[in-house]
Coordinates of C-alpha atoms in Angstrom, one line a residue:
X23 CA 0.0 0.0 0.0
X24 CA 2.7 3.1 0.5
X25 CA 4.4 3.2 -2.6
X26 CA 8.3 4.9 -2.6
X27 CA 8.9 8.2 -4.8
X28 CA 12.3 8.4 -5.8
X29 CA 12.4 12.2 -7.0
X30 CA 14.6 15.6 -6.4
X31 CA 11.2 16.8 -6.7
X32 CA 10.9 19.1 -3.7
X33 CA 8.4 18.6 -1.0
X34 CA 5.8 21.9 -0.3
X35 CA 5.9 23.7 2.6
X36 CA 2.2 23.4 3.2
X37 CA -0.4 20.3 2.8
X38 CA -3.2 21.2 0.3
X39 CA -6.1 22.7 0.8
X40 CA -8.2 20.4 -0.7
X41 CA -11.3 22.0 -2.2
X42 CA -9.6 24.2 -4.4
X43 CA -5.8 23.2 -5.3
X44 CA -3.6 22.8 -8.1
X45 CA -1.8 19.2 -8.1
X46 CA 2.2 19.1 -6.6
X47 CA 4.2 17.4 -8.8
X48 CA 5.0 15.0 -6.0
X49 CA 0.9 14.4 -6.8
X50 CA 0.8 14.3 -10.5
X51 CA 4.5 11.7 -10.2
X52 CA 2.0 9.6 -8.1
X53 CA -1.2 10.3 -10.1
X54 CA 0.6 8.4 -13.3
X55 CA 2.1 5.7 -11.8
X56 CA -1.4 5.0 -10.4
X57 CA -3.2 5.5 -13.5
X58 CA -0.8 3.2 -15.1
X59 CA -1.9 0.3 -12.4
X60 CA -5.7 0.7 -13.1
X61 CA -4.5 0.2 -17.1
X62 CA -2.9 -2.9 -16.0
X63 CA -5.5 -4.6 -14.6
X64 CA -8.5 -5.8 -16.7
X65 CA -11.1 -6.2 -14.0
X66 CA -10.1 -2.8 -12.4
X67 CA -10.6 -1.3 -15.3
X68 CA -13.4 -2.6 -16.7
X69 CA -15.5 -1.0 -13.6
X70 CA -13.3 2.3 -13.2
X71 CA -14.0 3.2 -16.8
X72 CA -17.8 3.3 -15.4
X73 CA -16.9 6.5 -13.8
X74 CA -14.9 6.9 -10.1
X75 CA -13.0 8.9 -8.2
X76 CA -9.2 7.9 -7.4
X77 CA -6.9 9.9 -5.1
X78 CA -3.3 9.5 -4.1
X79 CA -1.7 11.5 -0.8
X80 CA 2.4 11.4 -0.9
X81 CA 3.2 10.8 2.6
X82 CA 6.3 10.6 4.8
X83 CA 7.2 8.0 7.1
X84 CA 8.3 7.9 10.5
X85 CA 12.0 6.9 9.1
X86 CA 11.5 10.3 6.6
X87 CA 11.1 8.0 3.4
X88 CA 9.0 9.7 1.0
X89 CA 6.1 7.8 -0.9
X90 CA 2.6 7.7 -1.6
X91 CA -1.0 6.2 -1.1
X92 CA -3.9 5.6 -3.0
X93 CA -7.3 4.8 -2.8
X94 CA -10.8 4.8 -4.6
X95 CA -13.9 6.1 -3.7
X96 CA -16.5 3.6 -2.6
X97 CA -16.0 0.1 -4.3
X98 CA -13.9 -0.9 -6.9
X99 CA -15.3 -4.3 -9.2
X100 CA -17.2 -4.7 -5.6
X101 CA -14.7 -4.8 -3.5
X102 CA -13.0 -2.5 -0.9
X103 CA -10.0 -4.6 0.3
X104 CA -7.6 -4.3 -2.9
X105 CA -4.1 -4.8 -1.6
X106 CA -2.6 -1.7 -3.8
X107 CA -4.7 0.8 -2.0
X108 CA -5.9 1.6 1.5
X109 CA -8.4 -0.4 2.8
X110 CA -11.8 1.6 3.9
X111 CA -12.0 3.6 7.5
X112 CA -14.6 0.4 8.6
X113 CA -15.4 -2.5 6.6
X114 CA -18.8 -2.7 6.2
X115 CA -18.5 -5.6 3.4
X116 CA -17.5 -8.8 6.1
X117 CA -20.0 -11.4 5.3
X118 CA -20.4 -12.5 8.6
X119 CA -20.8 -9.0 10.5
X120 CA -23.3 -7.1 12.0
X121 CA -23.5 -4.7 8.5
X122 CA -24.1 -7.3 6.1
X123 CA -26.1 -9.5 8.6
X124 CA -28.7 -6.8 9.3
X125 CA -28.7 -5.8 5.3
X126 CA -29.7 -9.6 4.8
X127 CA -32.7 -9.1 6.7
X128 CA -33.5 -5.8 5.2
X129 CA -32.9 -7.6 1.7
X130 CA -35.4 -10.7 3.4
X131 CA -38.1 -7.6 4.0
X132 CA -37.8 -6.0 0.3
X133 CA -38.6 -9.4 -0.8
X134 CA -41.6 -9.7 1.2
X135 CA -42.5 -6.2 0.0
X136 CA -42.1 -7.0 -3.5
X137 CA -43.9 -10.4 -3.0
X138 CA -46.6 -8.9 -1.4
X139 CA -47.1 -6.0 -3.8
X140 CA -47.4 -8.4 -7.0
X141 CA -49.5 -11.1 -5.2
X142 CA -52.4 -11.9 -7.6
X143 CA -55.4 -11.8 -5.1
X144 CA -54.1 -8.7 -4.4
X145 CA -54.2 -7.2 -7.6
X146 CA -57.4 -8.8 -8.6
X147 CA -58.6 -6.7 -5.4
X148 CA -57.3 -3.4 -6.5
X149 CA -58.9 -3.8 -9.7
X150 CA -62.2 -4.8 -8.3
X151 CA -61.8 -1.8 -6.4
X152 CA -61.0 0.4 -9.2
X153 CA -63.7 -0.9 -11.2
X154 CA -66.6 -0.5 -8.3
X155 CA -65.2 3.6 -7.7
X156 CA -65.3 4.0 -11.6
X157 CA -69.5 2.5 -11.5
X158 CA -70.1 3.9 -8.6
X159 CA -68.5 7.3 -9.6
X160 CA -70.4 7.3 -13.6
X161 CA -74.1 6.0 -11.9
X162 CA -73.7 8.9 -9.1
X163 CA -72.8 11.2 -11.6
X164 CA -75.7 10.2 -14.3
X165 CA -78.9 10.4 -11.1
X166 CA -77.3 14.1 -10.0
X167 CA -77.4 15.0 -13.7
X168 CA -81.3 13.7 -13.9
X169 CA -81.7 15.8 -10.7
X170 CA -80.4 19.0 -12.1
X171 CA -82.7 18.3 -15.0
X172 CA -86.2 17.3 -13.1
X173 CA -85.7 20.8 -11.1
X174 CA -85.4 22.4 -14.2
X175 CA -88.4 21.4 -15.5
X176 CA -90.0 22.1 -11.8
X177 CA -88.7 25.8 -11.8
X178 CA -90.1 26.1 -15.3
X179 CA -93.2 24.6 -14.6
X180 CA -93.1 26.9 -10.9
X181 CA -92.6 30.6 -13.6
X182 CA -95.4 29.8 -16.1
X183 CA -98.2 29.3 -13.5
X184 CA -97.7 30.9 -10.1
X185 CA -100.7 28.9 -9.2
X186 CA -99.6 25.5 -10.2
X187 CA -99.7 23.3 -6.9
X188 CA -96.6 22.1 -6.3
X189 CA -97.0 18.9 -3.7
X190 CA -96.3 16.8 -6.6
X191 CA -92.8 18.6 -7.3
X192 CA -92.5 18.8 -3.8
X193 CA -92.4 15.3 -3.4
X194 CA -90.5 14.4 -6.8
X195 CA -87.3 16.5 -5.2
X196 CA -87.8 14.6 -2.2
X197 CA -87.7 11.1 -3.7
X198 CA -84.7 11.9 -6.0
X199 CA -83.1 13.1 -3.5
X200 CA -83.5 9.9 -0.9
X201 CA -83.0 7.7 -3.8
X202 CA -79.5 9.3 -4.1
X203 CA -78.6 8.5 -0.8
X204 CA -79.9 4.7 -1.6
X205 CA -77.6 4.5 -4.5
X206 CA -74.5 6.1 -2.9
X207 CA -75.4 3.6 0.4
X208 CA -75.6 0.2 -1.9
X209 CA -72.1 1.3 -3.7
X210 CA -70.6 1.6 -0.5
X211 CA -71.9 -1.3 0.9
X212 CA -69.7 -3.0 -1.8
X213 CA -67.2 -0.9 -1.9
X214 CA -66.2 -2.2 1.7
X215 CA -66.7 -5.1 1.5
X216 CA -63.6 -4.8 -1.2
X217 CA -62.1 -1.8 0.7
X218 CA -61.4 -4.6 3.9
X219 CA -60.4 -7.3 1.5
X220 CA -57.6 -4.5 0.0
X221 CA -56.9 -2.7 3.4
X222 CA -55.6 -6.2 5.3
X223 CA -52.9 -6.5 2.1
X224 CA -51.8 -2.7 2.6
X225 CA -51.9 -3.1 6.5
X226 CA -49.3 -5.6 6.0
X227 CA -47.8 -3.7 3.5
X228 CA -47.2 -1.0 5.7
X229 CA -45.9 -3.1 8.7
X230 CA -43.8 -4.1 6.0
X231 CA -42.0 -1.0 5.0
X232 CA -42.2 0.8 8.5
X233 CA -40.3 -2.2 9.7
X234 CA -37.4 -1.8 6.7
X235 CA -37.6 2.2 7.1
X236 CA -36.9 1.6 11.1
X237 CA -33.8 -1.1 10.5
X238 CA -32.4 0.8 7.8
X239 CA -32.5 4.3 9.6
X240 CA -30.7 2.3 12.9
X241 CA -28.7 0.2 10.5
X242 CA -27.2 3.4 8.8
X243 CA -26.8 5.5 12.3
X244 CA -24.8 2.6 13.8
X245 CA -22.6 2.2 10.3
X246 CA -21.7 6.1 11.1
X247 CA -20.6 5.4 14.4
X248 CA -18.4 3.2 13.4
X249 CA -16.3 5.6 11.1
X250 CA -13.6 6.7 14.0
X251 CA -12.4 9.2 12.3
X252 CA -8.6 10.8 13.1
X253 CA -6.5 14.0 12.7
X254 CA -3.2 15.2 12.9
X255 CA -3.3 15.4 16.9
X256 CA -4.1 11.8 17.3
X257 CA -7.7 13.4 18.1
X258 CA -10.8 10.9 17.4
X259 CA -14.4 11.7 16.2
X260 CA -17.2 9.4 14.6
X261 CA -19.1 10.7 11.7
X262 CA -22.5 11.7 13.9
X263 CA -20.2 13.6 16.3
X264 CA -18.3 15.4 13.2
X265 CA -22.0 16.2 11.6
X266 CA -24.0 17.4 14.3
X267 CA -22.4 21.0 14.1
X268 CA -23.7 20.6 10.3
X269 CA -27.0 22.6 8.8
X270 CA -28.2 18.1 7.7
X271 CA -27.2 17.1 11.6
X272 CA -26.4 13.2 10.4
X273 CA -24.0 12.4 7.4
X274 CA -25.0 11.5 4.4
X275 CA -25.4 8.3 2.7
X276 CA -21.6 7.4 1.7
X277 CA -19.9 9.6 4.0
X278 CA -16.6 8.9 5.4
X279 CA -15.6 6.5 1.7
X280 CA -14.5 8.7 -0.7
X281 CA -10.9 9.0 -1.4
X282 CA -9.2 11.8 1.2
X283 CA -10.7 10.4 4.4
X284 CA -9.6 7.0 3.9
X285 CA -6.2 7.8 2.9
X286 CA -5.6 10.4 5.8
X287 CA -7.1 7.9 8.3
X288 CA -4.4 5.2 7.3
X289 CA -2.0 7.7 6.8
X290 CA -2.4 8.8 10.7
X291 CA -3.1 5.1 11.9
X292 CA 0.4 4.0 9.9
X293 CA 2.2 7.2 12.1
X294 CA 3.0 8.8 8.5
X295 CA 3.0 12.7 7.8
X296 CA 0.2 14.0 4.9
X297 CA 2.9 15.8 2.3
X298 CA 0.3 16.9 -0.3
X299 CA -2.7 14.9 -1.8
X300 CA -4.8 15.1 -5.1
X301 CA -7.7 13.8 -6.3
X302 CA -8.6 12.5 -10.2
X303 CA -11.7 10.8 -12.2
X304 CA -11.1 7.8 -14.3
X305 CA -13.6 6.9 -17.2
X306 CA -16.6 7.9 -18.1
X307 CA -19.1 11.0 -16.6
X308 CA -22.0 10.8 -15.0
X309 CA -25.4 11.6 -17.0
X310 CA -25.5 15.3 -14.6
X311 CA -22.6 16.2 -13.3
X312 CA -19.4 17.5 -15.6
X313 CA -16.0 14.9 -15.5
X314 CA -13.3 14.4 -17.7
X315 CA -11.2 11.6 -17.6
X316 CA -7.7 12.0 -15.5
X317 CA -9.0 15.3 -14.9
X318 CA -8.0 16.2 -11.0
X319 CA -10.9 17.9 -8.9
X320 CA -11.5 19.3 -5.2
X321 CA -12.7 16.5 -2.3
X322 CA -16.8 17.1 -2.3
X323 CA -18.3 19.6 -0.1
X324 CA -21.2 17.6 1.2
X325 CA -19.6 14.9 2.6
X326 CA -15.7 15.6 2.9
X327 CA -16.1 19.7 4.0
X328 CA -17.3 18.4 7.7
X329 CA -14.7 15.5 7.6
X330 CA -12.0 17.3 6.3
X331 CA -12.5 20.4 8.8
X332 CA -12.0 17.8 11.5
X333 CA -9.1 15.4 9.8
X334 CA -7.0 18.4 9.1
X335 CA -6.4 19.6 12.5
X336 CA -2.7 19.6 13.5
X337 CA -1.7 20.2 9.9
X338 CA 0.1 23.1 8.7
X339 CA -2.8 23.3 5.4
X340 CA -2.1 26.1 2.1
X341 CA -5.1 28.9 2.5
X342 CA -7.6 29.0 0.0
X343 CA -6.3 30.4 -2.9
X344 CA -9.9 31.5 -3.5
X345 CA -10.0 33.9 -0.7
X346 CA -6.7 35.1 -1.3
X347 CA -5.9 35.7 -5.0
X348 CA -5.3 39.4 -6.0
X349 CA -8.2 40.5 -8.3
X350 CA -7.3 44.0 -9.5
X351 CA -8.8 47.0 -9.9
X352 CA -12.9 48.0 -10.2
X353 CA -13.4 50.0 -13.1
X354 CA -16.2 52.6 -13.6
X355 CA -17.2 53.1 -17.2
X356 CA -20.2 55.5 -17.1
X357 CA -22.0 57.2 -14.1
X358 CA -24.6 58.9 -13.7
X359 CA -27.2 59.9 -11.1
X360 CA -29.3 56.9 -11.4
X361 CA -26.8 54.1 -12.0
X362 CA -23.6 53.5 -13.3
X363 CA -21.7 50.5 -15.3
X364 CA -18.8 49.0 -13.9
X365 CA -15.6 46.8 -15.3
X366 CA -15.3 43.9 -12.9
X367 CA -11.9 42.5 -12.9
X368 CA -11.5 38.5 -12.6
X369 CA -11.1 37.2 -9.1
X370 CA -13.7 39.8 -7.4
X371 CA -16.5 39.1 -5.9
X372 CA -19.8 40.6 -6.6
X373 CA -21.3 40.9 -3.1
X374 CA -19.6 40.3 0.2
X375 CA -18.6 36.5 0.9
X376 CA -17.6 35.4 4.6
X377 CA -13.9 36.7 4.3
X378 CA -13.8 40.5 4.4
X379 CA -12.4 40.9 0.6
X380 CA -13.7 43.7 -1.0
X381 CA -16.4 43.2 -3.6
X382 CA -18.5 45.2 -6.0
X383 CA -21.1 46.2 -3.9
X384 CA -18.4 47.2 -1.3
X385 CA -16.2 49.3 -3.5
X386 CA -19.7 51.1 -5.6
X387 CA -20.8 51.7 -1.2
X388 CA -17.4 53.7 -1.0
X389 CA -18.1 55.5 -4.3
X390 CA -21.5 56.6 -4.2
X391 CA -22.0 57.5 -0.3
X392 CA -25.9 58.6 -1.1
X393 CA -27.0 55.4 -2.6
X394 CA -30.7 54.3 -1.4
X395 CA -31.8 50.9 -1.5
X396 CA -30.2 47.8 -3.1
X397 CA -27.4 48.5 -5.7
X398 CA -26.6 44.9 -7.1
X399 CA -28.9 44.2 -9.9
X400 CA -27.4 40.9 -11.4
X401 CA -23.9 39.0 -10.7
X402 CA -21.1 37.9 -12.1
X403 CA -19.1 34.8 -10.8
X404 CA -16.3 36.0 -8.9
X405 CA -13.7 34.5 -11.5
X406 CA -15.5 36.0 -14.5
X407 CA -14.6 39.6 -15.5
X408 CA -16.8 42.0 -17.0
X409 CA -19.7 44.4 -17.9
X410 CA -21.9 44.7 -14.4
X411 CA -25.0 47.7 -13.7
X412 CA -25.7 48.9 -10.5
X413 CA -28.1 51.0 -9.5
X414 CA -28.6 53.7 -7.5
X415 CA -32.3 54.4 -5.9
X416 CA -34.5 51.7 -5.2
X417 CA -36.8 52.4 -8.1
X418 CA -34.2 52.3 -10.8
X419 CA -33.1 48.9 -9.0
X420 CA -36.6 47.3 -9.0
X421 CA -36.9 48.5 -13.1
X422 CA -33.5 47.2 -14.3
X423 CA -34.9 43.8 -12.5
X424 CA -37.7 43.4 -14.2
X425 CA -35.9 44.3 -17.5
X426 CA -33.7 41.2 -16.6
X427 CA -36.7 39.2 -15.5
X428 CA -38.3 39.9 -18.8
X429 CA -35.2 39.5 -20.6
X430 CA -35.1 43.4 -21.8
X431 CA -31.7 43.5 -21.1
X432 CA -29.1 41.4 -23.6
X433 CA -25.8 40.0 -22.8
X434 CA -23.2 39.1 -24.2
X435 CA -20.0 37.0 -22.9
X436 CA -16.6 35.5 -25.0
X437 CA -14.8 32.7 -23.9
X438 CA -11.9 30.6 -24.7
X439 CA -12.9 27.0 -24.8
X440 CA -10.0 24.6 -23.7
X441 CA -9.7 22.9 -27.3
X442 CA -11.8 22.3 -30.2
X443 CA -15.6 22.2 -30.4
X444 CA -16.8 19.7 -32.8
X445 CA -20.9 21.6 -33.7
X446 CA -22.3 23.7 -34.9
X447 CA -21.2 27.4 -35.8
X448 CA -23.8 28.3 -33.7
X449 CA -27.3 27.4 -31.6
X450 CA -28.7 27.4 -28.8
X451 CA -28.0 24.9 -25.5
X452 CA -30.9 23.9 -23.6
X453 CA -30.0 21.9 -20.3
X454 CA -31.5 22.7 -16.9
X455 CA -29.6 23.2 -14.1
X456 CA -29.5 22.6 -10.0
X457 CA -27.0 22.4 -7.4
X458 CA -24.7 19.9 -6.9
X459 CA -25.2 19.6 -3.1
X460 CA -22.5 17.2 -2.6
X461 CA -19.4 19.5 -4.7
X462 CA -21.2 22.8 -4.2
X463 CA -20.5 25.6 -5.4
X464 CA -20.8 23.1 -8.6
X465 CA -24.0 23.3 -10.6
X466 CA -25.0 20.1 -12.3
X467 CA -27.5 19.3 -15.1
X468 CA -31.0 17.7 -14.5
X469 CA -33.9 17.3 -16.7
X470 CA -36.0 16.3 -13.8
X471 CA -35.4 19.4 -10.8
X472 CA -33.1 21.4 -13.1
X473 CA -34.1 25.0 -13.7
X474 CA -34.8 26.5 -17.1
X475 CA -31.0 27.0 -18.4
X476 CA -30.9 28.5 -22.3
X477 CA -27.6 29.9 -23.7
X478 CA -27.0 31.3 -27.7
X479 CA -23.5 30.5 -29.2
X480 CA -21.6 31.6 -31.9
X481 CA -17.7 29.8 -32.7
X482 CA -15.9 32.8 -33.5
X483 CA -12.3 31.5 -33.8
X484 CA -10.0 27.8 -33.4
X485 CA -6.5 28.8 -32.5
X486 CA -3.7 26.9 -31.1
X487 CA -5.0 28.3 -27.6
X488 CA -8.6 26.9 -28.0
X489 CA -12.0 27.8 -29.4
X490 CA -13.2 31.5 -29.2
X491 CA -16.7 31.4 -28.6
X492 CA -19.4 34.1 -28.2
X493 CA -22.2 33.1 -25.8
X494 CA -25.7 35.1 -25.2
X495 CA -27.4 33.6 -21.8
X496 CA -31.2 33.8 -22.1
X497 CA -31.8 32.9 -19.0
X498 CA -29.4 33.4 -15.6
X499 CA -28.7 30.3 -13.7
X500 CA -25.5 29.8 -11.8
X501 CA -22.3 28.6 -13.6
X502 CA -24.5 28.6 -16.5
X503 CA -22.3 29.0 -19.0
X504 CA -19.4 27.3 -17.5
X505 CA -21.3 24.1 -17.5
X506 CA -23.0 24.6 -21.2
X507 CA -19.7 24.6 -22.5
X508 CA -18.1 22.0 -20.4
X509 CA -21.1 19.4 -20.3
X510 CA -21.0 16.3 -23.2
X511 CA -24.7 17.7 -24.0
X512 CA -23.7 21.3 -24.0
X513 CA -20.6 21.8 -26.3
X514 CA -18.1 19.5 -25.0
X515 CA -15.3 21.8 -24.1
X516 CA -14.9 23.4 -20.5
X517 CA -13.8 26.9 -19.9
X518 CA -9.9 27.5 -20.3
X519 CA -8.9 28.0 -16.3
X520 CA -12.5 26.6 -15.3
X521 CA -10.9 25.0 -12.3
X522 CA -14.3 23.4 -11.2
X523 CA -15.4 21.6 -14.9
X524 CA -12.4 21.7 -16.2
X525 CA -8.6 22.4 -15.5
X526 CA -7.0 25.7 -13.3
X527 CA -4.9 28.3 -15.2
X528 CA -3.9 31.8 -14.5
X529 CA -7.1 32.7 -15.0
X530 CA -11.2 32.1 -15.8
X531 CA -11.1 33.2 -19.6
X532 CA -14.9 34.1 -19.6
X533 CA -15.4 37.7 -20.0
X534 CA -19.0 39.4 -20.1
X535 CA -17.8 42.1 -23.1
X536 CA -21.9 43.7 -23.7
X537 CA -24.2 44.8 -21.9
X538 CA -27.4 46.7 -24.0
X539 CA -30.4 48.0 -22.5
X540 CA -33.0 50.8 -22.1
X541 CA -32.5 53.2 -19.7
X542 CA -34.6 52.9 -16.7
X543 CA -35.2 56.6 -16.6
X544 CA -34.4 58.8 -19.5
X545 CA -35.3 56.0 -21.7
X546 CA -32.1 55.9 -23.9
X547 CA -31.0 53.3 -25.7
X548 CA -27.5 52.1 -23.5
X549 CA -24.7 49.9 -25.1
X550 CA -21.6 49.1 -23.6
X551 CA -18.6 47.3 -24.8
X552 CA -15.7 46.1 -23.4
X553 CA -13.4 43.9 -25.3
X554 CA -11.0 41.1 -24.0
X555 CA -8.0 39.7 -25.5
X556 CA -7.6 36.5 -24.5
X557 CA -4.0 35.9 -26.5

């Protein structure tokens, strides 16, 4: 399992901060040889090229060797006790322990469910059932209909002679309307006698699943409290300790088996010191979610953040590179006393995030001391530079937001695509989008929950840099065109320096270079251009 590295490759001072890093040498050196193994071996590879997650952490031992570990998220061809990499935190997978014993009677229940659910006389009784509501429901229907008509006639009869004795109507309404409490009294007579035949199946039914829903929620609680998890000081927490500081309050479902827990816990159990560590997907990518092949990416947010925060301790980790990068200077490129149109530079925010860098709304506070009400009408991602409004009374704010909302307001972005696009000149993208919860801040595309997400495109340009595109968002989802242009659906090709869909470079080459609109006020026809050279 620890692997040597013979290399004058120089160690870093700092281990990485693992949700936003670019891989050590040390970690790419590693990364290959491992990549290499998975080639080797057949049955490996036939399930990695599925899609998983593979990570390697170079370590030092106790005697000051230098090597490395790896490891793979969840299973590998079924199994998690492959000799070349760590073994998981707790082995759920013994045949003869309490996790697979208790998921054998859970499996014994789903069969009982299933069995129970397709049984014949129970079918037979929820089509009776079916059948005898549909009867019941047209006959009911049909006698109200005849009742509407007969006092029809009655009122009719009532207007043309005032005179008219009207016992014999009288007693007509009274008889229909007895007679429809005889026919609604006979179809539910019968309706339970089937109802009780029906209701002793889904009784059981529900005994059923209550009892599967009750095992499986204790089951899963007592699998989390089996993940010991360490840290650098030797300091030990289980997964429901480490989560109950969390928004969710218990892990989720997989927690504590992806790649950077399991190699830090062996790492600390082995006495070895965490140098740097990396993480890379083999194969395939998921129908949703945007990744390449050997591409590396951050540890997941949803179930690593939590862990991670706790596994770190006593480790001398990089800051995030996010919260520190220099992002230049805010540019104002028309002002006036209802708004103005600012040049964002790349690494800005454009509202306030939890450090205390400056952002858009920050710096336009400084400029414009009188401002009432909110200023930020849209946003643009902090690593995207650009063409941004802001306004400056809370009536010009609440106009410029419905000119977005009703799409009054075009924009226009370029960006240079890491390679070559093979589509179209130009279209149109359709694919909705959500939040990946488990690699937030990461959007991911899904035709069942996703949001509306529509983009324009236009190939301008293929250079030995990449593909110049122009893009036009119709709509204004998060990371929306970052994941149009990286997704298999979309066109294929991430963002140069996309560091979350595709691979980091100096910088996010996505620049928002028009913005055209009315003005809010004076009613002028506004255009503003700012052009990017991305050479």
């Amino acid at each position: 399992m620890f692997y040597p590295l013979h290399t004058d490759i120089r160690k870093p001072q700092k281990f990485t901060f693992p949700f936003c890093y670019e891989p050590h040498e040390l970690c790419l050196t590693a990364a290959h040889e491992v990549q290499l193994l998975i080639a080797s071996h057949g049955e490996w590879r036939a399930d990695a090229d599925k899609g998983k997650m593979f990570g390697v952490l170079v370590v030092e031992t106790a005697e000051g060797q230098l090597g490395y570990l790896a490891a793979y998220s969840g299973l590998l061809a079924g199994r998690n006790d492959w000799q070349c990499f760590v073994p998981p935190v707790f082995d759920s997978q013994q045949p003869d322990g309490y996790f697979k014993c208790q998921e054998a009677e859970i499996s014994a229940i789903n069969v009982e469910v299933k069995a129970l659910e397709t049984d014949a006389a129970y079918s037979d009784c929820r089509r009776r059932r079916t059948e005898l509501e549909r009867e019941a429901s047209d006959e009911i229907a049909a006698f109200k209909a005849r009742m509407v008509e007969a006092k029809r006639r009655r009122d009719a009869a009532r207007a043309c002679n005032a005179e008219v004795a009207d016992m014999d109507m009288i007693r007509e309404s009274q008889f229909m309307k007895a007679e429809l409490r005889r026919i609604r009294k006979r179809w539910q007579e019968q309706l339970d006698i089937v109802e009780k035949e029906c209701g002793e199946y889904e009784c059981r039914l529900r005994l059923l699943k209550d009892r599967r829903k009750a095992m499986s929620d204790a089951l899963q609680l007592w699998l989390f409290s089996q993940y010991d998890m360490l840290n650098a000081r030797g300091e030990r927490r289980n997964l429901l300790s480490i989560f109950e500081d969390t928004p969710q309050k218990t892990p989720p479902a997989g927690s504590g088996d992806c790649c950077a827990p399991k190699l830090l816990q062996y790492a600390y159990i082995k006495g070895m010191r965490p140098v740097c560590m990396a993480e890379f997907w083999w194969g395939a990518s998921p129908a949703g979610e945007i990744r390449h092949h050997l591409q590396f990416y951050p540890s997941c947010t949803g179930k690593c953040k939590p862990i991670l925060a706790h596994m770190l301790k006593g480790l001398c980790v990089e800051d995030d590179p996010r919260q520190t990068a220099d992002a230049g200077e805010l540019k104002v490129v028309y002002d006036d006393e209802w708004l103005a149109v600012v040049l964002k530079p790349a690494g800005m925010l454009s509202v306030p995030g939890k450090g205390d860098r400056q952002s858009v709304l920050s710096i336009v506070n400084d400029l414009y001391p009188g401002i009432s009400g909110p200023v930020i009408v849209h946003r643009l991602d902090m690593d995207t530079s650009g063409l941004m409004v802001v306004a400056k009374a809370k009536e010009v704010y609440c106009r410029l937001q419905e000119m977005f909302c009703t799409r009054e307001v075009k924009k226009r972005y370029v960006a240079l695509l890491d390679g070559i696009v093979s589509c179209e000149q130009e279209g149109t993208i359709e694919l909705p989008l959500c939040a990946d919860i488990m690699y937030r801040p990461m959007q991911k595309v899904d035709y069942d929950n996703g949001k509306q997400a529509v983009t324009y495109y236009k190939l301008l340009k293929s250079t030995e840099q990449g593909t110049l595109v122009s893009m036009s968002p119709l709509t204004g989802r998060t990371h929306q065109l970052r994941v149009h242009c990286a997704h298999k659906n979309g066109l294929g090709v991430p963002i140069k320096g996309d560091a979350l869909y595709g691979t980091s470079s100096s910088r996010l080459f996505l620049h928002a270079e028009a913005l055209e609109f009315v003005h809010p006020v004076t009613g002028k026809h506004m255009l503003f251009e700012s052009r990017c050279d991305f050479s």
